[in-house]
Amino acid sequence: MRAQLLQDTALRYFLEVAQSGSLTEASARLHVAASALSRQIAGLEAQLGTPLFERHPRGMVLTAAGEILATHARRTVLDAERALGEIGALQGLRAGQVRLATSDAFANELVPRLCVEFQRTHTGIQFEVQSLPTAQVPDAVRSGAADIGLCFSRAPHKDIEVSYRQTAPVLALVPPGHPLAAAASVTLARMGQYPLALPPPETTIRQMIDIVCSRQGLQLAPVLVSNHAKTMLNFVANGGGLSVSSEIAARHLVAAGAIVALPISDQGMDLRDLELQTLAGRSLPMAAQAFLDLLKARLPGPW
C-alpha cells in the first residue's frame, strides 16, 4: 500500500502544485489532467473561503493561507507514511522505506556501508538516498522529501531537530611520504606551498577557508577545484598534492594508509558540526528510526 492511498485527493493535488509551483508540472507528475487539479484546488478554496494561490503567468505562488495549508498537508503525508511504516513493523522490520538526504562527503562511503549493514538484519527495507549540496539537506527534511538529513552545519535551522551532533573540524589531507606527513599539525599558509585541491567557493568548507585566508591576507591557488569529495580524496591518494576534508569523509582512506589526515591549526577551522537532522515534532516511521539509531552508533567510531 502506498502512502497516497491514505491521503485526501484534494490535499494531495494541492501539495503537488504547491511543491512544483505549476499546474502543468504537477499534472505531468501526477498523470492527472491540469483541469482536474484546478477543480480540486478551487474546491478547497471555496471550502476555506480564501485563495490558496496567487496565479501568475509563470506559475502559482502560495498565499499566506496556502502556506498554512501546505504545512498541514506535508504533515498529513508524513503521518500516512509513518502509519504504513508501523504496519510494516508488524512484520519485524521486513518492510518499509528510509529516505535520507545527505551531502556528498557521506554519500560516497559511509551511507552505502551502513545501508548494507542495516539490510543484513532488516531484509526488505528500501533506501532512497539523495546527495545534495549541504544547504539543501535541511530543506529536504523540512519539506518531507527526506526522513533524515546528514550534513555539516554552522547554524540552527528553522523546524529542524538535531538528533545527533559532533564537532567536525576541517582537516588537511596529505599523501604518505609527503614532507608534511609527519607534522603534528599544519597551517593553510604551509599547505599553500604545495599543489592543492579545494572545493568550490559556494561550499561551507571553502567558505571557512576563505574567511581564514581573508583575515590573514593569504591567497590560495588550487590546482584542482571540485564539488565531488571523492575526486579530492583520490587526488591526494594518487600523490597529486594536498586537500581538505572532514575526518569522517576520509576515515576509510586514512585507515587503509592511503592518505594522512592532519589538524589545521588556523583559528576558525573547527567552527562547524556534523548533524543528524529530522523534522521538529515528527515521529519517524519504525524503519527510519532504526536507521537513525544505527547512524548515531556508527558516526563516532570506526566503520
PDB file of C-alpha atoms in Angstrom:
ATOM      1  CA  MET A   1       0.000   0.000   0.000  1.00  0.00           C
ATOM      2  CA  ARG A   2       1.349   3.422  -0.897  1.00  0.00           C
ATOM      3  CA  ALA A   3       1.064   6.417   1.431  1.00  0.00           C
ATOM      4  CA  GLN A   4      -1.036   8.350  -1.099  1.00  0.00           C
ATOM      5  CA  LEU A   5      -3.887   5.887  -0.566  1.00  0.00           C
ATOM      6  CA  LEU A   6      -4.226   7.229   2.980  1.00  0.00           C
ATOM      7  CA  GLN A   7      -4.358  10.868   1.870  1.00  0.00           C
ATOM      8  CA  ASP A   8      -7.200  13.111   0.769  1.00  0.00           C
ATOM      9  CA  THR A   9      -7.099  13.553  -3.019  1.00  0.00           C
ATOM     10  CA  ALA A  10      -7.659  17.307  -2.960  1.00  0.00           C
ATOM     11  CA  LEU A  11      -4.863  17.828  -0.432  1.00  0.00           C
ATOM     12  CA  ARG A  12      -2.515  15.585  -2.401  1.00  0.00           C
ATOM     13  CA  TYR A  13      -3.177  17.534  -5.601  1.00  0.00           C
ATOM     14  CA  PHE A  14      -2.839  20.851  -3.766  1.00  0.00           C
ATOM     15  CA  LEU A  15       0.513  19.825  -2.262  1.00  0.00           C
ATOM     16  CA  GLU A  16       1.940  18.737  -5.620  1.00  0.00           C
ATOM     17  CA  VAL A  17       1.032  22.097  -7.167  1.00  0.00           C
ATOM     18  CA  ALA A  18       2.488  23.890  -4.140  1.00  0.00           C
ATOM     19  CA  GLN A  19       5.757  21.985  -4.457  1.00  0.00           C
ATOM     20  CA  SER A  20       6.108  22.368  -8.209  1.00  0.00           C
ATOM     21  CA  GLY A  21       4.654  25.884  -8.485  1.00  0.00           C
ATOM     22  CA  SER A  22       2.929  24.906 -11.721  1.00  0.00           C
ATOM     23  CA  LEU A  23      -0.306  23.198 -12.708  1.00  0.00           C
ATOM     24  CA  THR A  24       1.360  21.850 -15.836  1.00  0.00           C
ATOM     25  CA  GLU A  25       4.297  20.304 -13.980  1.00  0.00           C
ATOM     26  CA  ALA A  26       2.037  18.901 -11.257  1.00  0.00           C
ATOM     27  CA  SER A  27      -0.216  17.432 -13.934  1.00  0.00           C
ATOM     28  CA  ALA A  28       2.742  15.658 -15.525  1.00  0.00           C
ATOM     29  CA  ARG A  29       3.981  14.292 -12.196  1.00  0.00           C
ATOM     30  CA  LEU A  30       0.579  13.015 -11.090  1.00  0.00           C
ATOM     31  CA  HIS A  31      -0.614  11.896 -14.558  1.00  0.00           C
ATOM     32  CA  VAL A  32      -3.798  13.871 -13.909  1.00  0.00           C
ATOM     33  CA  ALA A  33      -5.318  16.487 -16.201  1.00  0.00           C
ATOM     34  CA  ALA A  34      -4.496  20.071 -15.243  1.00  0.00           C
ATOM     35  CA  SER A  35      -8.206  20.880 -15.330  1.00  0.00           C
ATOM     36  CA  ALA A  36      -8.852  18.234 -12.674  1.00  0.00           C
ATOM     37  CA  LEU A  37      -6.142  19.707 -10.462  1.00  0.00           C
ATOM     38  CA  SER A  38      -7.586  23.172 -10.932  1.00  0.00           C
ATOM     39  CA  ARG A  39     -11.073  21.973  -9.941  1.00  0.00           C
ATOM     40  CA  GLN A  40      -9.788  20.309  -6.770  1.00  0.00           C
ATOM     41  CA  ILE A  41      -7.878  23.428  -5.727  1.00  0.00           C
ATOM     42  CA  ALA A  42     -10.867  25.640  -6.498  1.00  0.00           C
ATOM     43  CA  GLY A  43     -12.975  23.351  -4.327  1.00  0.00           C
ATOM     44  CA  LEU A  44     -10.553  23.716  -1.437  1.00  0.00           C
ATOM     45  CA  GLU A  45     -10.538  27.488  -1.828  1.00  0.00           C
ATOM     46  CA  ALA A  46     -14.345  27.523  -1.827  1.00  0.00           C
ATOM     47  CA  GLN A  47     -14.495  25.410   1.332  1.00  0.00           C
ATOM     48  CA  LEU A  48     -11.947  27.576   3.122  1.00  0.00           C
ATOM     49  CA  GLY A  49     -13.286  30.850   1.767  1.00  0.00           C
ATOM     50  CA  THR A  50      -9.866  32.178   0.808  1.00  0.00           C
ATOM     51  CA  PRO A  51      -7.405  31.926  -2.110  1.00  0.00           C
ATOM     52  CA  LEU A  52      -4.617  29.407  -1.651  1.00  0.00           C
ATOM     53  CA  PHE A  53      -2.503  30.554  -4.607  1.00  0.00           C
ATOM     54  CA  GLU A  54      -1.588  33.739  -6.363  1.00  0.00           C
ATOM     55  CA  ARG A  55      -1.890  32.972 -10.086  1.00  0.00           C
ATOM     56  CA  HIS A  56       0.935  34.377 -12.202  1.00  0.00           C
ATOM     57  CA  PRO A  57       1.807  33.855 -15.884  1.00  0.00           C
ATOM     58  CA  ARG A  58       4.919  31.930 -14.877  1.00  0.00           C
ATOM     59  CA  GLY A  59       3.364  29.811 -12.149  1.00  0.00           C
ATOM     60  CA  MET A  60       1.436  29.651  -8.902  1.00  0.00           C
ATOM     61  CA  VAL A  61       2.683  31.041  -5.591  1.00  0.00           C
ATOM     62  CA  LEU A  62       1.188  30.129  -2.220  1.00  0.00           C
ATOM     63  CA  THR A  63      -0.702  32.795  -0.300  1.00  0.00           C
ATOM     64  CA  ALA A  64      -0.349  33.047   3.484  1.00  0.00           C
ATOM     65  CA  ALA A  65      -3.366  30.756   3.833  1.00  0.00           C
ATOM     66  CA  GLY A  66      -1.829  28.403   1.290  1.00  0.00           C
ATOM     67  CA  GLU A  67       1.406  28.225   3.286  1.00  0.00           C
ATOM     68  CA  ILE A  68      -0.549  27.186   6.375  1.00  0.00           C
ATOM     69  CA  LEU A  69      -2.427  24.502   4.458  1.00  0.00           C
ATOM     70  CA  ALA A  70       0.781  23.274   2.798  1.00  0.00           C
ATOM     71  CA  THR A  71       2.372  22.756   6.218  1.00  0.00           C
ATOM     72  CA  HIS A  72      -0.681  20.753   7.284  1.00  0.00           C
ATOM     73  CA  ALA A  73      -0.668  18.754   4.054  1.00  0.00           C
ATOM     74  CA  ARG A  74       3.021  17.846   4.417  1.00  0.00           C
ATOM     75  CA  ARG A  75       2.371  16.634   7.950  1.00  0.00           C
ATOM     76  CA  THR A  76      -0.531  14.551   6.641  1.00  0.00           C
ATOM     77  CA  VAL A  77       1.760  12.900   4.098  1.00  0.00           C
ATOM     78  CA  LEU A  78       4.356  12.132   6.760  1.00  0.00           C
ATOM     79  CA  ASP A  79       1.718  10.750   9.144  1.00  0.00           C
ATOM     80  CA  ALA A  80       0.467   8.453   6.391  1.00  0.00           C
ATOM     81  CA  GLU A  81       3.998   7.217   5.732  1.00  0.00           C
ATOM     82  CA  ARG A  82       4.511   6.605   9.436  1.00  0.00           C
ATOM     83  CA  ALA A  83       1.291   4.563   9.605  1.00  0.00           C
ATOM     84  CA  LEU A  84       2.500   2.386   6.752  1.00  0.00           C
ATOM     85  CA  GLY A  85       5.874   2.040   8.448  1.00  0.00           C
ATOM     86  CA  GLU A  86       4.239   0.860  11.659  1.00  0.00           C
ATOM     87  CA  ILE A  87       2.199  -1.672   9.708  1.00  0.00           C
ATOM     88  CA  GLY A  88       5.425  -2.856   8.121  1.00  0.00           C
ATOM     89  CA  ALA A  89       6.996  -3.072  11.586  1.00  0.00           C
ATOM     90  CA  LEU A  90       4.458  -5.761  12.456  1.00  0.00           C
ATOM     91  CA  GLN A  91       6.442  -7.891  10.017  1.00  0.00           C
ATOM     92  CA  GLY A  92       9.618  -7.381  12.073  1.00  0.00           C
ATOM     93  CA  LEU A  93      11.108  -4.529  10.005  1.00  0.00           C
ATOM     94  CA  ARG A  94      10.907  -6.603   6.852  1.00  0.00           C
ATOM     95  CA  ALA A  95       9.073  -3.820   5.024  1.00  0.00           C
ATOM     96  CA  GLY A  96       9.362  -0.061   4.851  1.00  0.00           C
ATOM     97  CA  GLN A  97      11.421   2.740   3.367  1.00  0.00           C
ATOM     98  CA  VAL A  98      14.162   5.019   4.673  1.00  0.00           C
ATOM     99  CA  ARG A  99      14.698   8.317   2.832  1.00  0.00           C
ATOM    100  CA  LEU A 100      17.981  10.029   3.509  1.00  0.00           C
ATOM    101  CA  ALA A 101      19.259  13.403   2.310  1.00  0.00           C
ATOM    102  CA  THR A 102      22.992  13.794   2.702  1.00  0.00           C
ATOM    103  CA  SER A 103      25.920  15.797   1.451  1.00  0.00           C
ATOM    104  CA  ASP A 104      28.479  14.326  -0.918  1.00  0.00           C
ATOM    105  CA  ALA A 105      31.031  13.658   1.833  1.00  0.00           C
ATOM    106  CA  PHE A 106      28.845  10.945   3.352  1.00  0.00           C
ATOM    107  CA  ALA A 107      27.213   9.550   0.220  1.00  0.00           C
ATOM    108  CA  ASN A 108      30.471   8.065  -1.092  1.00  0.00           C
ATOM    109  CA  GLU A 109      31.385   5.626   1.678  1.00  0.00           C
ATOM    110  CA  LEU A 110      29.569   5.921   4.999  1.00  0.00           C
ATOM    111  CA  VAL A 111      25.963   5.773   3.822  1.00  0.00           C
ATOM    112  CA  PRO A 112      26.351   2.821   1.400  1.00  0.00           C
ATOM    113  CA  ARG A 113      28.200   0.818   4.065  1.00  0.00           C
ATOM    114  CA  LEU A 114      25.500   1.437   6.656  1.00  0.00           C
ATOM    115  CA  CYS A 115      22.690   0.676   4.203  1.00  0.00           C
ATOM    116  CA  VAL A 116      24.282  -2.719   3.575  1.00  0.00           C
ATOM    117  CA  GLU A 117      24.786  -3.324   7.309  1.00  0.00           C
ATOM    118  CA  PHE A 118      21.165  -2.402   8.042  1.00  0.00           C
ATOM    119  CA  GLN A 119      19.720  -4.579   5.294  1.00  0.00           C
ATOM    120  CA  ARG A 120      21.631  -7.623   6.535  1.00  0.00           C
ATOM    121  CA  THR A 121      19.452  -7.654   9.642  1.00  0.00           C
ATOM    122  CA  HIS A 122      16.355  -5.938   8.206  1.00  0.00           C
ATOM    123  CA  THR A 123      15.781  -7.501   4.808  1.00  0.00           C
ATOM    124  CA  GLY A 124      13.081  -5.843   2.733  1.00  0.00           C
ATOM    125  CA  ILE A 125      13.843  -2.275   3.838  1.00  0.00           C
ATOM    126  CA  GLN A 126      14.290   0.038   0.868  1.00  0.00           C
ATOM    127  CA  PHE A 127      16.550   3.101   0.853  1.00  0.00           C
ATOM    128  CA  GLU A 128      16.233   6.339  -1.088  1.00  0.00           C
ATOM    129  CA  VAL A 129      19.417   8.400  -0.797  1.00  0.00           C
ATOM    130  CA  GLN A 130      19.681  11.929  -2.191  1.00  0.00           C
ATOM    131  CA  SER A 131      23.120  13.522  -2.455  1.00  0.00           C
ATOM    132  CA  LEU A 132      22.543  17.275  -2.166  1.00  0.00           C
ATOM    133  CA  PRO A 133      24.525  20.448  -1.583  1.00  0.00           C
ATOM    134  CA  THR A 134      24.832  20.897   2.170  1.00  0.00           C
ATOM    135  CA  ALA A 135      22.500  23.906   2.266  1.00  0.00           C
ATOM    136  CA  GLN A 136      19.695  21.892   0.640  1.00  0.00           C
ATOM    137  CA  VAL A 137      19.720  18.994   3.114  1.00  0.00           C
ATOM    138  CA  PRO A 138      17.630  20.770   5.814  1.00  0.00           C
ATOM    139  CA  ASP A 139      15.183  21.875   3.096  1.00  0.00           C
ATOM    140  CA  ALA A 140      14.646  18.246   2.060  1.00  0.00           C
ATOM    141  CA  VAL A 141      13.928  17.291   5.669  1.00  0.00           C
ATOM    142  CA  ARG A 142      11.664  20.300   6.194  1.00  0.00           C
ATOM    143  CA  SER A 143       9.612  19.587   3.058  1.00  0.00           C
ATOM    144  CA  GLY A 144       9.198  15.903   3.915  1.00  0.00           C
ATOM    145  CA  ALA A 145      11.257  14.715   0.939  1.00  0.00           C
ATOM    146  CA  ALA A 146      13.658  13.042   3.402  1.00  0.00           C
ATOM    147  CA  ASP A 147      13.156  11.384   6.779  1.00  0.00           C
ATOM    148  CA  ILE A 148      16.726  12.020   7.909  1.00  0.00           C
ATOM    149  CA  GLY A 149      19.296  14.644   6.974  1.00  0.00           C
ATOM    150  CA  LEU A 150      23.026  14.050   7.384  1.00  0.00           C
ATOM    151  CA  CYS A 151      25.250  17.048   6.753  1.00  0.00           C
ATOM    152  CA  PHE A 152      27.613  19.656   8.160  1.00  0.00           C
ATOM    153  CA  SER A 153      26.110  22.726   9.768  1.00  0.00           C
ATOM    154  CA  ARG A 154      27.263  26.022  11.245  1.00  0.00           C
ATOM    155  CA  ALA A 155      23.904  27.471  12.393  1.00  0.00           C
ATOM    156  CA  PRO A 156      20.446  26.357  13.610  1.00  0.00           C
ATOM    157  CA  HIS A 157      17.704  25.707  11.044  1.00  0.00           C
ATOM    158  CA  LYS A 158      14.020  26.509  11.441  1.00  0.00           C
ATOM    159  CA  ASP A 159      11.762  23.486  12.081  1.00  0.00           C
ATOM    160  CA  ILE A 160      14.778  21.158  12.222  1.00  0.00           C
ATOM    161  CA  GLU A 161      15.558  18.999  15.232  1.00  0.00           C
ATOM    162  CA  VAL A 162      19.162  17.893  15.645  1.00  0.00           C
ATOM    163  CA  SER A 163      19.053  14.245  16.723  1.00  0.00           C
ATOM    164  CA  TYR A 164      22.828  13.939  16.974  1.00  0.00           C
ATOM    165  CA  ARG A 165      25.739  16.350  16.736  1.00  0.00           C
ATOM    166  CA  GLN A 166      29.524  16.037  16.783  1.00  0.00           C
ATOM    167  CA  THR A 167      32.263  18.524  16.034  1.00  0.00           C
ATOM    168  CA  ALA A 168      33.686  18.258  12.519  1.00  0.00           C
ATOM    169  CA  PRO A 169      36.837  20.376  12.127  1.00  0.00           C
ATOM    170  CA  VAL A 170      38.388  20.702   8.678  1.00  0.00           C
ATOM    171  CA  LEU A 171      41.493  18.520   8.336  1.00  0.00           C
ATOM    172  CA  ALA A 172      44.420  18.639   5.935  1.00  0.00           C
ATOM    173  CA  LEU A 173      44.888  15.567   3.728  1.00  0.00           C
ATOM    174  CA  VAL A 174      48.448  14.652   2.790  1.00  0.00           C
ATOM    175  CA  PRO A 175      49.867  11.753   0.745  1.00  0.00           C
ATOM    176  CA  PRO A 176      52.031   9.272   2.702  1.00  0.00           C
ATOM    177  CA  GLY A 177      55.698  10.199   2.374  1.00  0.00           C
ATOM    178  CA  HIS A 178      54.920  13.878   1.768  1.00  0.00           C
ATOM    179  CA  PRO A 179      57.206  16.374   3.599  1.00  0.00           C
ATOM    180  CA  LEU A 180      54.252  17.417   5.799  1.00  0.00           C
ATOM    181  CA  ALA A 181      53.026  13.882   6.546  1.00  0.00           C
ATOM    182  CA  ALA A 182      54.964  13.632   9.827  1.00  0.00           C
ATOM    183  CA  ALA A 183      53.890  17.058  11.129  1.00  0.00           C
ATOM    184  CA  ALA A 184      51.717  17.332  14.241  1.00  0.00           C
ATOM    185  CA  SER A 185      49.576  19.980  12.506  1.00  0.00           C
ATOM    186  CA  VAL A 186      49.725  22.351   9.535  1.00  0.00           C
ATOM    187  CA  THR A 187      48.577  25.842   8.597  1.00  0.00           C
ATOM    188  CA  LEU A 188      46.791  26.955   5.454  1.00  0.00           C
ATOM    189  CA  ALA A 189      49.823  29.062   4.570  1.00  0.00           C
ATOM    190  CA  ARG A 190      52.059  25.995   4.739  1.00  0.00           C
ATOM    191  CA  MET A 191      49.597  23.964   2.687  1.00  0.00           C
ATOM    192  CA  GLY A 192      49.552  26.685   0.037  1.00  0.00           C
ATOM    193  CA  GLN A 193      53.195  25.978  -0.757  1.00  0.00           C
ATOM    194  CA  TYR A 194      52.206  22.666  -2.374  1.00  0.00           C
ATOM    195  CA  PRO A 195      49.704  21.641  -5.107  1.00  0.00           C
ATOM    196  CA  LEU A 196      46.295  21.928  -3.512  1.00  0.00           C
ATOM    197  CA  ALA A 197      42.773  20.646  -4.284  1.00  0.00           C
ATOM    198  CA  LEU A 198      39.837  22.569  -2.808  1.00  0.00           C
ATOM    199  CA  PRO A 199      36.033  22.507  -3.044  1.00  0.00           C
ATOM    200  CA  PRO A 200      34.303  25.380  -4.896  1.00  0.00           C
ATOM    201  CA  PRO A 201      33.561  28.745  -3.233  1.00  0.00           C
ATOM    202  CA  GLU A 202      29.851  28.024  -2.619  1.00  0.00           C
ATOM    203  CA  THR A 203      30.599  25.132  -0.247  1.00  0.00           C
ATOM    204  CA  THR A 204      30.697  25.523   3.537  1.00  0.00           C
ATOM    205  CA  ILE A 205      34.230  24.174   3.874  1.00  0.00           C
ATOM    206  CA  ARG A 206      35.587  26.546   1.214  1.00  0.00           C
ATOM    207  CA  GLN A 207      33.823  29.495   2.814  1.00  0.00           C
ATOM    208  CA  MET A 208      35.500  28.651   6.110  1.00  0.00           C
ATOM    209  CA  ILE A 209      38.882  28.541   4.369  1.00  0.00           C
ATOM    210  CA  ASP A 210      38.245  31.802   2.518  1.00  0.00           C
ATOM    211  CA  ILE A 211      37.308  33.610   5.737  1.00  0.00           C
ATOM    212  CA  VAL A 212      40.516  32.469   7.439  1.00  0.00           C
ATOM    213  CA  CYS A 213      42.587  33.387   4.374  1.00  0.00           C
ATOM    214  CA  SER A 214      40.959  36.821   4.184  1.00  0.00           C
ATOM    215  CA  ARG A 215      41.849  37.528   7.805  1.00  0.00           C
ATOM    216  CA  GLN A 216      45.465  36.580   7.130  1.00  0.00           C
ATOM    217  CA  GLY A 217      45.763  38.268   3.739  1.00  0.00           C
ATOM    218  CA  LEU A 218      46.514  34.833   2.320  1.00  0.00           C
ATOM    219  CA  GLN A 219      45.694  33.790  -1.249  1.00  0.00           C
ATOM    220  CA  LEU A 220      45.472  30.113  -2.140  1.00  0.00           C
ATOM    221  CA  ALA A 221      45.700  28.992  -5.781  1.00  0.00           C
ATOM    222  CA  PRO A 222      44.316  25.458  -6.001  1.00  0.00           C
ATOM    223  CA  VAL A 223      45.393  23.325  -8.960  1.00  0.00           C
ATOM    224  CA  LEU A 224      42.105  21.413  -8.706  1.00  0.00           C
ATOM    225  CA  VAL A 225      38.631  22.596  -7.728  1.00  0.00           C
ATOM    226  CA  SER A 226      35.846  20.013  -7.399  1.00  0.00           C
ATOM    227  CA  ASN A 227      32.481  19.684  -5.650  1.00  0.00           C
ATOM    228  CA  HIS A 228      32.965  15.912  -5.546  1.00  0.00           C
ATOM    229  CA  ALA A 229      34.553  14.758  -2.292  1.00  0.00           C
ATOM    230  CA  LYS A 230      35.839  11.518  -3.769  1.00  0.00           C
ATOM    231  CA  THR A 231      37.685  13.387  -6.524  1.00  0.00           C
ATOM    232  CA  MET A 232      39.695  15.350  -3.970  1.00  0.00           C
ATOM    233  CA  LEU A 233      40.352  12.301  -1.802  1.00  0.00           C
ATOM    234  CA  ASN A 234      41.698  10.366  -4.766  1.00  0.00           C
ATOM    235  CA  PHE A 235      43.744  13.377  -5.880  1.00  0.00           C
ATOM    236  CA  VAL A 236      45.628  13.093  -2.590  1.00  0.00           C
ATOM    237  CA  ALA A 237      45.750   9.284  -2.553  1.00  0.00           C
ATOM    238  CA  ASN A 238      47.286   9.313  -6.030  1.00  0.00           C
ATOM    239  CA  GLY A 239      50.008  11.731  -4.952  1.00  0.00           C
ATOM    240  CA  GLY A 240      48.659  14.826  -6.710  1.00  0.00           C
ATOM    241  CA  GLY A 241      49.039  17.060  -3.693  1.00  0.00           C
ATOM    242  CA  LEU A 242      47.127  18.184  -0.602  1.00  0.00           C
ATOM    243  CA  SER A 243      43.441  18.715   0.070  1.00  0.00           C
ATOM    244  CA  VAL A 244      40.949  19.203   2.916  1.00  0.00           C
ATOM    245  CA  SER A 245      38.176  17.093   4.358  1.00  0.00           C
ATOM    246  CA  SER A 246      36.261  16.123   7.453  1.00  0.00           C
ATOM    247  CA  GLU A 247      37.627  13.197   9.427  1.00  0.00           C
ATOM    248  CA  ILE A 248      34.634  11.039   8.650  1.00  0.00           C
ATOM    249  CA  ALA A 249      34.809  11.511   4.882  1.00  0.00           C
ATOM    250  CA  ALA A 250      38.476  10.494   4.830  1.00  0.00           C
ATOM    251  CA  ARG A 251      38.282   7.840   7.551  1.00  0.00           C
ATOM    252  CA  HIS A 252      38.345   4.819   5.234  1.00  0.00           C
ATOM    253  CA  LEU A 253      41.424   6.020   3.302  1.00  0.00           C
ATOM    254  CA  VAL A 254      43.267   7.011   6.471  1.00  0.00           C
ATOM    255  CA  ALA A 255      42.585   3.576   7.954  1.00  0.00           C
ATOM    256  CA  ALA A 256      43.894   1.970   4.763  1.00  0.00           C
ATOM    257  CA  GLY A 257      47.094   4.056   4.919  1.00  0.00           C
ATOM    258  CA  ALA A 258      46.328   5.714   1.571  1.00  0.00           C
ATOM    259  CA  ILE A 259      46.382   9.252   2.990  1.00  0.00           C
ATOM    260  CA  VAL A 260      47.390  11.064   6.186  1.00  0.00           C
ATOM    261  CA  ALA A 261      44.973  13.449   7.942  1.00  0.00           C
ATOM    262  CA  LEU A 262      46.377  16.335   9.990  1.00  0.00           C
ATOM    263  CA  PRO A 263      44.764  19.060  12.128  1.00  0.00           C
ATOM    264  CA  ILE A 264      44.780  22.570  10.637  1.00  0.00           C
ATOM    265  CA  SER A 265      45.922  24.927  13.382  1.00  0.00           C
ATOM    266  CA  ASP A 266      44.456  28.170  11.964  1.00  0.00           C
ATOM    267  CA  GLN A 267      41.766  29.614  14.205  1.00  0.00           C
ATOM    268  CA  GLY A 268      38.271  29.109  12.787  1.00  0.00           C
ATOM    269  CA  MET A 269      38.810  25.789  11.022  1.00  0.00           C
ATOM    270  CA  ASP A 270      36.852  23.931  13.711  1.00  0.00           C
ATOM    271  CA  LEU A 271      33.675  26.033  13.655  1.00  0.00           C
ATOM    272  CA  ARG A 272      31.239  23.529  12.219  1.00  0.00           C
ATOM    273  CA  ASP A 273      29.383  20.412  13.342  1.00  0.00           C
ATOM    274  CA  LEU A 274      28.167  17.208  11.782  1.00  0.00           C
ATOM    275  CA  GLU A 275      24.430  16.850  12.336  1.00  0.00           C
ATOM    276  CA  LEU A 276      21.722  14.222  12.003  1.00  0.00           C
ATOM    277  CA  GLN A 277      18.561  16.197  11.295  1.00  0.00           C
ATOM    278  CA  THR A 278      14.868  15.329  11.474  1.00  0.00           C
ATOM    279  CA  LEU A 279      11.709  17.403  11.185  1.00  0.00           C
ATOM    280  CA  ALA A 280      10.867  19.011  14.535  1.00  0.00           C
ATOM    281  CA  GLY A 281       7.841  17.433  16.167  1.00  0.00           C
ATOM    282  CA  ARG A 282       7.742  14.451  13.827  1.00  0.00           C
ATOM    283  CA  SER A 283       7.807  10.820  14.946  1.00  0.00           C
ATOM    284  CA  LEU A 284       9.753   8.827  12.377  1.00  0.00           C
ATOM    285  CA  PRO A 285       8.489   5.572  10.856  1.00  0.00           C
ATOM    286  CA  MET A 286       9.957   2.498  12.542  1.00  0.00           C
ATOM    287  CA  ALA A 287      12.476   1.724   9.784  1.00  0.00           C
ATOM    288  CA  ALA A 288      13.737   5.319   9.621  1.00  0.00           C
ATOM    289  CA  GLN A 289      14.064   5.493  13.414  1.00  0.00           C
ATOM    290  CA  ALA A 290      16.021   2.236  13.474  1.00  0.00           C
ATOM    291  CA  PHE A 291      18.398   3.525  10.783  1.00  0.00           C
ATOM    292  CA  LEU A 292      18.772   6.829  12.639  1.00  0.00           C
ATOM    293  CA  ASP A 293      19.822   4.853  15.719  1.00  0.00           C
ATOM    294  CA  LEU A 294      22.398   2.975  13.630  1.00  0.00           C
ATOM    295  CA  LEU A 295      23.807   6.259  12.304  1.00  0.00           C
ATOM    296  CA  LYS A 296      24.133   7.587  15.858  1.00  0.00           C
ATOM    297  CA  ALA A 297      26.035   4.459  16.859  1.00  0.00           C
ATOM    298  CA  ARG A 298      28.400   4.430  13.876  1.00  0.00           C
ATOM    299  CA  LEU A 299      29.236   8.106  13.340  1.00  0.00           C
ATOM    300  CA  PRO A 300      31.560   8.498  16.363  1.00  0.00           C
ATOM    301  CA  GLY A 301      33.738   5.470  15.718  1.00  0.00           C
ATOM    302  CA  PRO A 302      35.324   3.304  13.027  1.00  0.00           C
ATOM    303  CA  TRP A 303      33.159   1.687  10.395  1.00  0.00           C
TER     304      TRP A 303
END
